[in-house]
Amino acid sequence: MSSGSRTTNTDAWGGFDDNLIQGSGSAVIDMENMDDTSGSSFEDVGEMHQRMKEEEEVTAEAAAAEDESTEDGEFLGMKGIKGQLGRQVADEVWQAGKRQASKAFNLYANIDILRPYFDVEPSQVRSRLIESMIPVRMITFPQKVAGELYGPLMLVFTLVAILLHGMKTSGTVIREGTLMGTAIGTCFGYWLGVSSFIYFLAYLVNAQITMLQMLSLLGYGLFGHCVVLMVTYNIHFHFLFYAMWLLIGGLSTLRMVAVLLSRTVGQTPRLLLCGTLVLLHMSFLLYLHFSYHQILEGLLDSLEGPNLAPMQRVVRDVPGLTLNTTMRNPGVMQMTQ
Amino acid sequence: MASAEEASRPFAGFSDVSIPEDIPVEGDISVPVTPSSRDDELSTLDEPVKETVLRDLRAVGKKFVHVLYPKRSSVLLRDWDLWGPLLLCVTLALLLQGGAADSNEQGGPQFAEVFVVVWFGSIVITLNSKLLGGTLSFFQSLCVLGYCIMPLTVAMAVCRVVLFTTSGTVGFAVRLLVVTASFGWSTFASTAFLADSQPANRKALVVYPVFLFYFVIGWMILTFSP
């Protein structure tokens, strides 16, 4: 039956064609014949597969560019749809992939998670900045700490800018890395690292403070640092720096300490927590001032050139020859004065 | 076989529910692709490269003009592009190259520093303005901030020229003036675009980081010494 006609109708209705061809021009469909060749019987399925394979070979030789979709061809067996099916499948794969990627992105990189922490007004930020320098007196009742991140973040960036200014004026030469990288690393490292450490200690001694509150508190505590450094990077008086360090640094530290005290019970935990915070906060200010200030003074000392330094020592060790050497090198006389 | 096929021809329309072999049927029945967009792509693919480059350059130039005279127009926002910011950033970084006491040690990182400062700073400001409830999209903000670096780049070029000719306090005063003016111009230009997208009472919260950003760049320009 199927060997006679070589039409390429290879789906379930292929039998239709054979019937009609055999009927030699009759338009009447022979129902009993149709039942036999409905395509659902085992032999017909086998015939269909054979026909499909033969057709495949022909088309595979003919269209060399379409050999990647022969699997589709086997599956459905229609040459025209083969190309379109491949395209559709690729399209669907792309859509599925895109859907998954956007779901993952929305889950993890959603900045809306941080949106409530940035919900502030300028007047609120201003009042919190001023409050960060005023220690509260009542430590028996837990003090309210604002959980916002805008103010602390802006203060950290301001500190970075001030530090950059300080590094530039002191002529720091960073050998491995950049000036900017060091400044950002120092400030962010301090803010995030010390916050985490104090939060960890607070967790150990069971103090009532959350990580967000600690970040916020320490961030606002950097306001004092910004003020002090802004002044002392430009006016180089040691006495001024020490006074400001004690006064302004002390005030902002006292504020943070008071808030922590109000949220901790027990003498030893209070001592531990607040002592650590005082130590870290005040020494950070010292470090920021002196690590770049010292270089400036060191530079000034050796600015006359490295070849004069040994001569200085010679002058000190052998005072008898001082007059002769200073006559020859008036620069040294200026230095020793 | 041929006669059988010819015999089947009268019934081709009747029984042929499948696709005949010799006429391959292709087309977009179910895929909703608009053919017009394909035509557009083809048309820009076919044009000469010079035309494409010139068109992009003209768009960048138009945006430069808009930064020079910052009115409240939406050209910068509507079709944003990042070519202009990239050009400006690279120019600024090249001009700031080699400005250190021991230039043999700090030649490389300076370029990277400027790049990182500009792009990292722009991203932070954009995120900040979005978190504060801004309506601009991410790339629109990047575009605006990048284009508004132009006055500072011009100031850098002027400073370099000044450093060649004069030196000492006069030169420093001139440079300070130029940098301050261009810093103010940059901040003003970018806030003209950015602050409009914020709720009215929070404009100051968005303006401050922009101020800081251009201040840092201006500071890098002012303290540059070859």
Coordinates of C-alpha atoms in Angstrom, one line a residue:
Chain A
M1 CA 0.0 0.0 0.0
S2 CA 2.5 2.5 1.0
S3 CA 5.3 1.3 -1.3
G4 CA 3.3 2.5 -4.3
S5 CA 2.9 6.2 -3.5
R6 CA 5.8 8.3 -2.5
T7 CA 4.0 11.3 -1.1
T8 CA 5.5 12.6 2.0
N9 CA 2.5 12.7 4.1
T10 CA 3.9 11.2 7.3
D11 CA 1.4 12.1 9.9
A12 CA -1.6 10.2 11.1
W13 CA -3.7 11.2 8.2
G14 CA -1.3 9.8 5.7
G15 CA -3.5 6.9 5.2
F16 CA -6.1 9.1 3.7
D17 CA -4.0 9.9 0.7
D18 CA -3.2 6.3 0.0
N19 CA -6.9 5.4 0.1
L20 CA -7.8 8.0 -2.4
I21 CA -5.0 7.3 -4.7
Q22 CA -6.0 3.7 -4.8
G23 CA -9.5 4.8 -5.4
S24 CA -8.1 6.3 -8.6
G25 CA -9.9 9.5 -8.7
S26 CA -12.9 8.8 -6.6
A27 CA -13.8 11.6 -4.3
V28 CA -15.7 9.2 -2.0
I29 CA -13.9 8.2 1.2
D30 CA -14.0 4.6 1.9
M31 CA -14.6 4.4 5.6
E32 CA -13.7 0.8 6.1
N33 CA -10.3 1.4 4.5
M34 CA -9.8 4.4 6.5
D35 CA -10.3 2.6 9.7
D36 CA -7.5 0.2 8.8
T37 CA -5.1 3.0 8.0
S38 CA -5.9 5.4 10.7
G39 CA -2.3 5.5 11.6
S40 CA -2.8 4.2 15.1
S41 CA -2.0 0.6 14.3
F42 CA 1.5 -0.6 14.9
E43 CA 2.3 -1.3 11.2
D44 CA 1.3 2.2 10.2
V45 CA 3.5 3.7 12.8
G46 CA 6.4 1.7 11.5
E47 CA 5.6 2.8 8.0
M48 CA 5.5 6.4 9.1
H49 CA 8.9 6.2 10.7
Q50 CA 10.4 4.6 7.7
R51 CA 9.0 7.3 5.5
M52 CA 10.2 10.0 7.9
K53 CA 13.7 8.6 7.8
E54 CA 13.9 8.4 4.1
E55 CA 12.6 11.9 3.8
E56 CA 15.1 13.0 6.3
E57 CA 18.0 11.7 4.3
V58 CA 16.9 13.6 1.3
T59 CA 16.5 16.9 3.1
A60 CA 19.7 16.4 5.1
E61 CA 21.6 16.2 1.8
A62 CA 19.7 19.0 0.3
A63 CA 19.8 21.6 3.0
A64 CA 23.2 21.5 4.7
A65 CA 22.5 24.5 6.9
E66 CA 19.6 22.9 8.6
D67 CA 21.3 19.8 9.9
E68 CA 21.1 20.9 13.5
S69 CA 17.3 20.6 13.5
T70 CA 17.2 17.0 12.3
E71 CA 16.1 16.0 15.8
D72 CA 13.1 18.2 15.3
G73 CA 12.6 16.6 12.0
E74 CA 12.6 13.2 13.5
F75 CA 10.2 14.3 16.1
L76 CA 7.6 15.8 13.9
G77 CA 8.8 15.1 10.4
M78 CA 7.7 18.3 8.6
K79 CA 10.4 20.2 6.8
G80 CA 8.7 23.5 6.8
I81 CA 7.9 23.5 10.4
K82 CA 11.3 22.2 11.3
G83 CA 12.9 25.6 10.9
Q84 CA 10.2 27.4 12.6
L85 CA 10.1 25.0 15.5
G86 CA 13.7 25.4 16.1
R87 CA 13.2 29.1 16.3
Q88 CA 10.3 28.7 18.6
V89 CA 12.2 26.4 20.9
A90 CA 15.1 28.8 21.1
D91 CA 12.7 31.7 21.7
E92 CA 11.1 29.8 24.6
V93 CA 14.4 28.9 26.1
W94 CA 15.5 32.5 26.0
Q95 CA 12.2 33.7 27.6
A96 CA 12.5 31.1 30.4
G97 CA 16.1 32.1 31.0
K98 CA 15.2 35.7 31.1
R99 CA 12.4 35.1 33.5
Q100 CA 14.6 33.2 35.9
A101 CA 17.4 35.8 35.7
S102 CA 15.0 38.6 36.4
K103 CA 13.5 36.7 39.3
A104 CA 16.9 36.2 40.8
F105 CA 17.9 39.8 40.2
N106 CA 14.7 41.1 41.9
L107 CA 15.3 38.9 44.8
Y108 CA 18.9 39.7 45.6
A109 CA 19.7 43.0 44.0
N110 CA 16.5 44.7 45.0
I111 CA 17.4 48.1 46.4
D112 CA 13.9 48.5 47.8
I113 CA 15.2 46.5 50.8
L114 CA 17.2 49.5 51.8
R115 CA 14.5 52.1 50.9
P116 CA 13.0 52.4 54.4
Y117 CA 16.4 53.3 55.9
F118 CA 16.7 56.3 53.6
D119 CA 13.3 57.8 54.4
V120 CA 14.5 61.0 56.1
E121 CA 13.9 64.8 55.8
P122 CA 16.8 67.3 55.7
S123 CA 15.6 68.8 59.0
Q124 CA 15.8 65.4 60.7
V125 CA 19.3 64.9 59.5
R126 CA 20.3 68.3 60.7
S127 CA 18.9 67.7 64.2
R128 CA 20.5 64.3 64.4
L129 CA 23.8 65.7 63.5
I130 CA 23.6 68.3 66.3
E131 CA 22.3 65.7 68.7
S132 CA 25.2 63.5 68.1
M133 CA 27.4 65.9 70.0
I134 CA 25.1 66.2 73.0
P135 CA 25.4 63.4 75.6
V136 CA 22.1 62.5 77.1
R137 CA 21.8 62.5 80.9
M138 CA 19.2 59.9 81.4
I139 CA 20.8 56.5 81.3
T140 CA 18.2 54.5 83.2
F141 CA 15.8 54.4 80.4
P142 CA 16.8 53.0 76.9
Q143 CA 17.5 55.9 74.7
K144 CA 15.9 56.1 71.2
V145 CA 18.3 55.5 68.4
A146 CA 17.2 56.5 64.9
G147 CA 17.7 53.6 62.4
E148 CA 18.6 55.4 59.3
L149 CA 21.5 55.0 56.9
Y150 CA 21.5 58.2 54.9
G151 CA 23.3 60.4 57.5
P152 CA 25.9 57.9 58.4
L153 CA 26.7 57.1 54.8
M154 CA 27.1 60.8 53.9
L155 CA 29.3 61.3 56.9
V156 CA 31.5 58.4 55.9
F157 CA 31.9 59.9 52.5
T158 CA 32.6 63.3 53.9
L159 CA 35.3 61.7 56.1
V160 CA 36.8 60.1 53.0
A161 CA 37.0 63.4 51.2
I162 CA 38.6 65.1 54.3
L163 CA 41.1 62.2 54.6
L164 CA 41.9 62.6 50.9
H165 CA 42.6 66.3 51.5
G166 CA 44.8 65.4 54.5
M167 CA 46.8 62.8 52.6
K168 CA 47.4 65.2 49.7
T169 CA 48.6 68.1 51.8
S170 CA 50.9 65.8 53.8
G171 CA 52.3 64.5 50.5
T172 CA 51.7 60.8 51.3
V173 CA 53.0 58.4 48.8
I174 CA 51.1 55.2 48.7
R175 CA 53.2 52.5 47.1
E176 CA 50.8 49.6 46.7
G177 CA 47.4 51.0 46.0
T178 CA 45.9 54.3 45.4
L179 CA 45.2 57.3 47.7
M180 CA 41.5 57.0 47.1
G181 CA 41.4 53.3 47.8
T182 CA 43.2 53.8 51.1
A183 CA 40.9 56.5 52.2
I184 CA 37.8 54.6 51.3
G185 CA 39.1 51.5 52.8
T186 CA 40.0 53.1 56.1
C187 CA 36.7 54.9 56.6
F188 CA 34.4 52.2 55.5
G189 CA 36.5 49.6 57.2
Y190 CA 36.2 51.5 60.5
W191 CA 32.5 52.2 60.2
L192 CA 31.5 48.7 59.2
G193 CA 34.2 46.8 61.2
V194 CA 33.9 48.6 64.5
S195 CA 30.1 48.6 64.3
S196 CA 30.1 44.8 63.8
F197 CA 32.6 44.3 66.6
I198 CA 30.6 46.4 69.1
Y199 CA 27.4 44.7 68.0
F200 CA 29.1 41.4 68.6
L201 CA 30.1 42.5 72.1
A202 CA 26.6 43.8 72.7
Y203 CA 25.3 40.5 71.7
L204 CA 27.6 38.7 74.1
V205 CA 26.6 40.9 77.1
N206 CA 23.0 41.0 76.0
A207 CA 22.6 44.7 75.4
Q208 CA 19.5 45.9 73.6
I209 CA 20.8 47.3 70.4
T210 CA 20.4 46.1 66.8
M211 CA 23.0 46.2 64.1
L212 CA 21.2 48.9 62.2
Q213 CA 21.1 51.1 65.3
M214 CA 24.8 50.5 65.9
L215 CA 25.7 51.4 62.4
S216 CA 23.6 54.5 62.7
L217 CA 25.1 55.5 66.1
L218 CA 28.7 55.1 65.0
G219 CA 28.0 56.8 61.7
Y220 CA 26.7 59.9 63.5
G221 CA 29.6 59.7 65.9
L222 CA 31.9 60.3 63.0
F223 CA 30.5 63.8 62.7
G224 CA 32.9 64.9 65.5
H225 CA 35.8 63.3 63.7
C226 CA 34.9 65.2 60.5
V227 CA 34.9 68.5 62.3
V228 CA 38.1 68.0 64.1
L229 CA 40.0 66.7 61.1
M230 CA 38.7 69.5 58.8
V231 CA 40.1 72.0 61.2
T232 CA 43.4 70.4 62.1
Y233 CA 44.4 69.3 58.7
N234 CA 44.6 72.9 57.8
I235 CA 45.8 74.5 61.0
H236 CA 48.8 72.6 62.3
F237 CA 48.9 73.2 66.0
H238 CA 49.4 70.3 68.3
F239 CA 47.8 72.0 71.2
L240 CA 44.8 72.8 69.1
F241 CA 44.5 69.3 68.0
Y242 CA 44.7 67.8 71.5
A243 CA 42.1 70.3 72.8
M244 CA 39.7 69.5 70.0
W245 CA 40.4 65.8 70.3
L246 CA 39.3 65.9 74.0
L247 CA 36.5 68.2 73.6
I248 CA 34.7 67.3 70.4
G249 CA 35.9 63.7 70.2
G250 CA 35.0 63.3 73.8
L251 CA 31.5 64.7 73.4
S252 CA 30.6 62.5 70.5
T253 CA 32.0 59.5 72.3
L254 CA 30.2 60.3 75.5
R255 CA 26.9 60.5 73.5
M256 CA 27.5 57.0 72.1
V257 CA 28.5 55.7 75.5
A258 CA 25.4 57.1 77.2
V259 CA 23.2 55.5 74.6
L260 CA 24.9 52.2 75.1
L261 CA 24.8 52.5 78.9
S262 CA 21.1 53.1 78.8
R263 CA 20.7 49.8 76.9
T264 CA 22.9 47.6 79.0
V265 CA 22.5 46.1 82.4
G266 CA 25.3 45.1 84.8
Q267 CA 28.5 46.9 85.7
T268 CA 30.9 44.6 84.0
P269 CA 29.1 44.5 80.6
R270 CA 28.8 48.2 80.7
L271 CA 32.4 48.6 81.4
L272 CA 33.4 46.2 78.7
L273 CA 31.2 47.7 76.0
C274 CA 31.7 51.3 76.7
G275 CA 35.4 51.0 77.4
T276 CA 35.9 49.3 74.0
L277 CA 34.0 51.9 72.2
V278 CA 35.8 54.8 73.9
L279 CA 39.2 53.2 73.1
L280 CA 38.4 52.5 69.5
H281 CA 36.7 55.8 68.7
M282 CA 39.3 58.1 70.3
S283 CA 42.2 56.2 69.0
F284 CA 40.8 56.3 65.5
L285 CA 40.8 60.1 65.6
L286 CA 44.4 60.1 66.9
Y287 CA 45.4 57.7 64.2
L288 CA 43.8 59.7 61.4
H289 CA 45.5 62.9 62.6
F290 CA 48.9 61.6 63.2
S291 CA 49.5 59.1 60.5
Y292 CA 49.3 61.9 57.9
H293 CA 50.5 64.7 60.0
Q294 CA 53.7 63.1 61.0
I295 CA 54.7 62.6 57.4
L296 CA 54.3 66.3 56.8
E297 CA 56.7 67.1 59.6
G298 CA 59.1 64.4 58.6
L299 CA 59.1 65.7 55.1
L300 CA 59.9 69.2 56.3
D301 CA 62.9 67.9 58.3
S302 CA 64.5 66.1 55.5
L303 CA 63.5 68.5 52.8
E304 CA 67.0 69.9 52.4
G305 CA 68.2 66.7 51.0
P306 CA 69.4 63.4 52.1
N307 CA 73.1 64.2 51.7
L308 CA 73.0 66.8 54.5
A309 CA 71.7 64.4 57.1
P310 CA 75.1 62.8 57.8
M311 CA 76.7 66.2 58.0
Q312 CA 74.2 67.1 60.7
R313 CA 75.4 64.2 62.8
V314 CA 79.0 65.2 62.2
V315 CA 78.3 68.7 63.4
R316 CA 76.7 67.4 66.6
D317 CA 79.4 64.9 67.4
V318 CA 82.4 67.1 66.7
P319 CA 81.6 70.6 67.9
G320 CA 85.1 71.8 67.4
L321 CA 84.7 71.5 63.6
T322 CA 81.3 73.2 63.6
L323 CA 82.5 76.6 62.6
N324 CA 84.4 75.3 59.6
T325 CA 81.6 73.1 58.3
T326 CA 79.0 75.8 58.8
M327 CA 81.1 78.3 56.8
R328 CA 81.2 75.9 53.9
N329 CA 77.5 74.9 54.2
P330 CA 75.3 77.7 55.2
G331 CA 72.3 75.5 54.7
V332 CA 73.3 73.4 57.7
M333 CA 73.5 76.4 59.9
Q334 CA 69.9 77.2 59.0
M335 CA 68.9 73.7 59.9
T336 CA 70.5 73.6 63.2
Q337 CA 68.9 76.9 64.1
Chain B
M1 CA 5.2 7.5 -9.3
A2 CA 4.7 10.6 -11.3
S3 CA 1.2 9.5 -12.4
A4 CA 0.3 8.8 -8.9
E5 CA 1.3 12.3 -7.9
E6 CA -0.6 13.8 -10.8
A7 CA -3.6 11.7 -9.8
S8 CA -3.4 13.1 -6.4
R9 CA -3.3 16.7 -7.6
P10 CA -7.1 17.2 -7.9
F11 CA -7.3 16.1 -4.3
A12 CA -4.4 18.3 -3.2
G13 CA -6.6 20.8 -1.6
F14 CA -8.9 18.3 -0.1
S15 CA -6.7 15.7 1.5
D16 CA -3.5 17.6 1.8
V17 CA -3.6 18.8 5.3
S18 CA 0.1 18.4 5.5
I19 CA 2.8 20.4 3.8
P20 CA 3.9 19.2 0.3
E21 CA 7.5 18.5 -0.3
D22 CA 8.3 20.9 -3.1
I23 CA 6.8 24.1 -1.6
P24 CA 8.4 24.7 1.7
V25 CA 6.2 26.8 3.9
E26 CA 7.8 29.3 6.2
G27 CA 6.6 32.3 8.0
D28 CA 5.6 33.8 11.3
I29 CA 2.2 32.5 12.1
S30 CA 2.4 32.5 15.9
V31 CA 5.6 34.4 16.7
P32 CA 4.5 38.0 17.4
V33 CA 7.5 39.7 15.8
T34 CA 6.7 43.0 14.1
P35 CA 8.3 43.0 10.7
S36 CA 8.8 46.8 10.8
S37 CA 11.5 46.6 13.6
R38 CA 13.4 44.2 11.5
D39 CA 13.3 46.6 8.7
D40 CA 14.7 49.4 10.9
E41 CA 17.6 47.2 12.1
L42 CA 18.4 46.3 8.6
S43 CA 18.4 50.0 7.6
T44 CA 20.9 51.0 10.2
L45 CA 23.0 48.0 9.5
D46 CA 23.3 48.9 5.9
E47 CA 24.5 52.4 6.3
P48 CA 28.2 53.2 6.2
V49 CA 30.2 53.3 9.4
K50 CA 31.0 56.9 9.1
E51 CA 27.3 57.8 9.2
T52 CA 26.8 55.9 12.4
V53 CA 29.8 57.4 14.1
L54 CA 28.8 60.9 13.0
R55 CA 25.3 60.4 14.2
D56 CA 26.5 59.3 17.6
L57 CA 29.0 62.2 17.8
R58 CA 26.3 64.7 16.9
A59 CA 24.1 63.3 19.7
V60 CA 27.0 63.6 22.1
G61 CA 27.8 67.1 21.0
K62 CA 24.1 68.2 21.4
K63 CA 24.2 67.0 24.9
F64 CA 27.4 68.9 25.6
V65 CA 25.7 72.1 24.5
H66 CA 22.8 71.3 26.8
V67 CA 25.3 71.0 29.7
L68 CA 26.8 74.3 28.8
Y69 CA 23.5 76.1 29.0
P70 CA 21.6 74.1 31.7
K71 CA 18.0 74.7 31.1
R72 CA 15.3 72.4 32.2
S73 CA 15.2 70.3 29.0
S74 CA 14.7 66.6 28.7
V75 CA 17.2 65.9 25.9
L76 CA 19.8 64.6 28.3
L77 CA 17.2 62.4 30.0
R78 CA 15.2 61.1 27.1
D79 CA 17.9 59.5 25.0
W80 CA 20.7 58.9 27.5
D81 CA 24.0 57.6 26.3
L82 CA 27.2 56.8 28.1
W83 CA 29.6 57.8 25.3
G84 CA 30.0 61.3 26.5
P85 CA 30.7 60.4 30.1
L86 CA 33.3 57.9 29.0
L87 CA 35.0 60.4 26.7
L88 CA 35.1 63.0 29.5
C89 CA 36.3 60.5 32.1
V90 CA 39.1 59.3 29.9
T91 CA 40.1 62.8 29.0
L92 CA 40.1 63.9 32.6
A93 CA 42.1 60.8 33.7
L94 CA 44.7 61.4 31.0
L95 CA 45.1 65.0 31.9
L96 CA 45.5 64.1 35.6
Q97 CA 48.1 61.5 34.7
G98 CA 51.6 61.8 36.2
G99 CA 50.9 64.4 38.8
A100 CA 52.9 63.3 41.8
A101 CA 56.2 63.9 43.5
D102 CA 57.6 60.6 42.5
S103 CA 55.8 60.2 39.1
N104 CA 57.7 57.1 38.3
E105 CA 55.9 55.3 41.1
Q106 CA 52.4 56.7 40.7
G107 CA 51.9 56.8 37.0
G108 CA 49.5 54.0 36.7
P109 CA 47.1 54.2 39.6
Q110 CA 46.3 57.8 38.9
F111 CA 44.3 57.0 35.8
A112 CA 42.6 54.1 37.6
E113 CA 41.9 56.4 40.6
V114 CA 40.1 59.0 38.5
F115 CA 38.1 56.3 36.7
V116 CA 37.1 54.6 39.9
V117 CA 36.2 57.9 41.6
V118 CA 34.0 59.1 38.7
W119 CA 32.2 55.9 38.1
F120 CA 31.9 54.6 41.7
G121 CA 30.8 58.0 42.8
S122 CA 28.2 58.3 40.1
I123 CA 26.8 54.9 40.9
V124 CA 26.6 55.8 44.6
I125 CA 24.8 59.1 43.9
T126 CA 22.4 57.3 41.5
L127 CA 21.6 54.7 44.1
N128 CA 21.2 57.3 46.7
S129 CA 18.8 59.4 44.6
K130 CA 16.8 56.2 43.7
L131 CA 16.6 55.2 47.4
L132 CA 15.3 58.7 48.3
G133 CA 12.5 58.2 45.9
G134 CA 13.7 59.7 42.7
T135 CA 12.0 59.0 39.4
L136 CA 15.1 58.9 37.1
S137 CA 16.3 55.6 36.0
F138 CA 19.7 54.3 36.8
F139 CA 21.3 55.0 33.4
Q140 CA 19.7 58.4 33.1
S141 CA 21.3 59.5 36.3
L142 CA 24.7 58.1 35.2
C143 CA 24.3 60.0 32.0
V144 CA 23.5 63.3 33.6
L145 CA 26.3 63.0 36.2
G146 CA 28.8 62.0 33.6
Y147 CA 28.0 64.9 31.2
C148 CA 28.2 67.4 34.0
I149 CA 31.8 66.6 34.5
M150 CA 32.5 68.6 31.3
P151 CA 33.1 72.0 33.0
L152 CA 35.7 70.3 35.3
T153 CA 37.5 68.7 32.4
V154 CA 37.7 72.1 30.7
A155 CA 39.0 73.6 34.0
M156 CA 41.6 70.8 34.1
A157 CA 42.8 71.7 30.6
V158 CA 43.0 75.4 31.6
C159 CA 44.9 74.5 34.8
R160 CA 47.5 72.6 32.8
V161 CA 48.0 75.5 30.5
V162 CA 48.3 77.9 33.5
L163 CA 50.8 75.5 35.2
F164 CA 53.0 75.7 32.0
T165 CA 53.0 79.4 31.9
T166 CA 52.9 81.0 35.4
S167 CA 53.6 79.6 38.8
G168 CA 53.4 80.7 42.4
T169 CA 50.6 82.5 44.1
V170 CA 49.2 84.1 40.9
G171 CA 49.0 80.9 39.2
F172 CA 47.4 79.3 42.2
A173 CA 44.8 82.0 42.5
V174 CA 43.9 81.7 38.9
R175 CA 43.6 78.0 39.2
L176 CA 41.5 78.3 42.3
L177 CA 39.2 80.7 40.6
V178 CA 38.8 78.5 37.5
V179 CA 38.2 75.3 39.5
T180 CA 35.8 76.9 41.9
A181 CA 33.7 78.4 39.0
S182 CA 33.6 75.1 37.1
F183 CA 32.8 73.1 40.2
G184 CA 29.9 75.4 40.9
W185 CA 28.8 75.2 37.3
S186 CA 28.9 71.4 37.4
T187 CA 26.9 71.2 40.6
F188 CA 24.3 73.6 39.3
A189 CA 24.0 71.9 36.0
S190 CA 23.5 68.4 37.4
T191 CA 21.1 69.6 40.1
A192 CA 19.0 71.3 37.4
F193 CA 18.4 67.8 36.0
L194 CA 18.5 65.6 39.1
A195 CA 16.6 67.6 41.6
D196 CA 13.5 67.9 39.5
S197 CA 12.9 64.2 39.9
Q198 CA 12.8 64.3 43.7
P199 CA 10.0 65.3 46.0
A200 CA 10.2 68.9 46.9
N201 CA 11.4 68.8 50.4
R202 CA 14.2 66.3 49.8
K203 CA 16.2 68.2 47.2
A204 CA 18.9 69.1 49.7
L205 CA 19.5 65.4 50.5
V206 CA 20.2 64.7 46.8
V207 CA 22.2 67.8 46.2
Y208 CA 24.7 67.1 49.0
P209 CA 26.3 64.0 47.6
V210 CA 26.6 65.6 44.2
F211 CA 28.3 68.6 45.8
L212 CA 30.7 66.2 47.6
F213 CA 31.4 64.3 44.4
Y214 CA 32.3 67.3 42.3
F215 CA 34.2 68.8 45.2
V216 CA 36.5 65.7 45.4
I217 CA 37.0 65.9 41.6
G218 CA 37.7 69.6 41.8
W219 CA 40.1 69.0 44.7
M220 CA 42.0 66.5 42.6
I221 CA 42.3 69.0 39.8
L222 CA 43.4 71.8 42.1
T223 CA 46.1 69.9 43.8
F224 CA 47.5 68.5 40.6
S225 CA 51.1 69.4 40.1
P226 CA 53.1 67.9 37.3

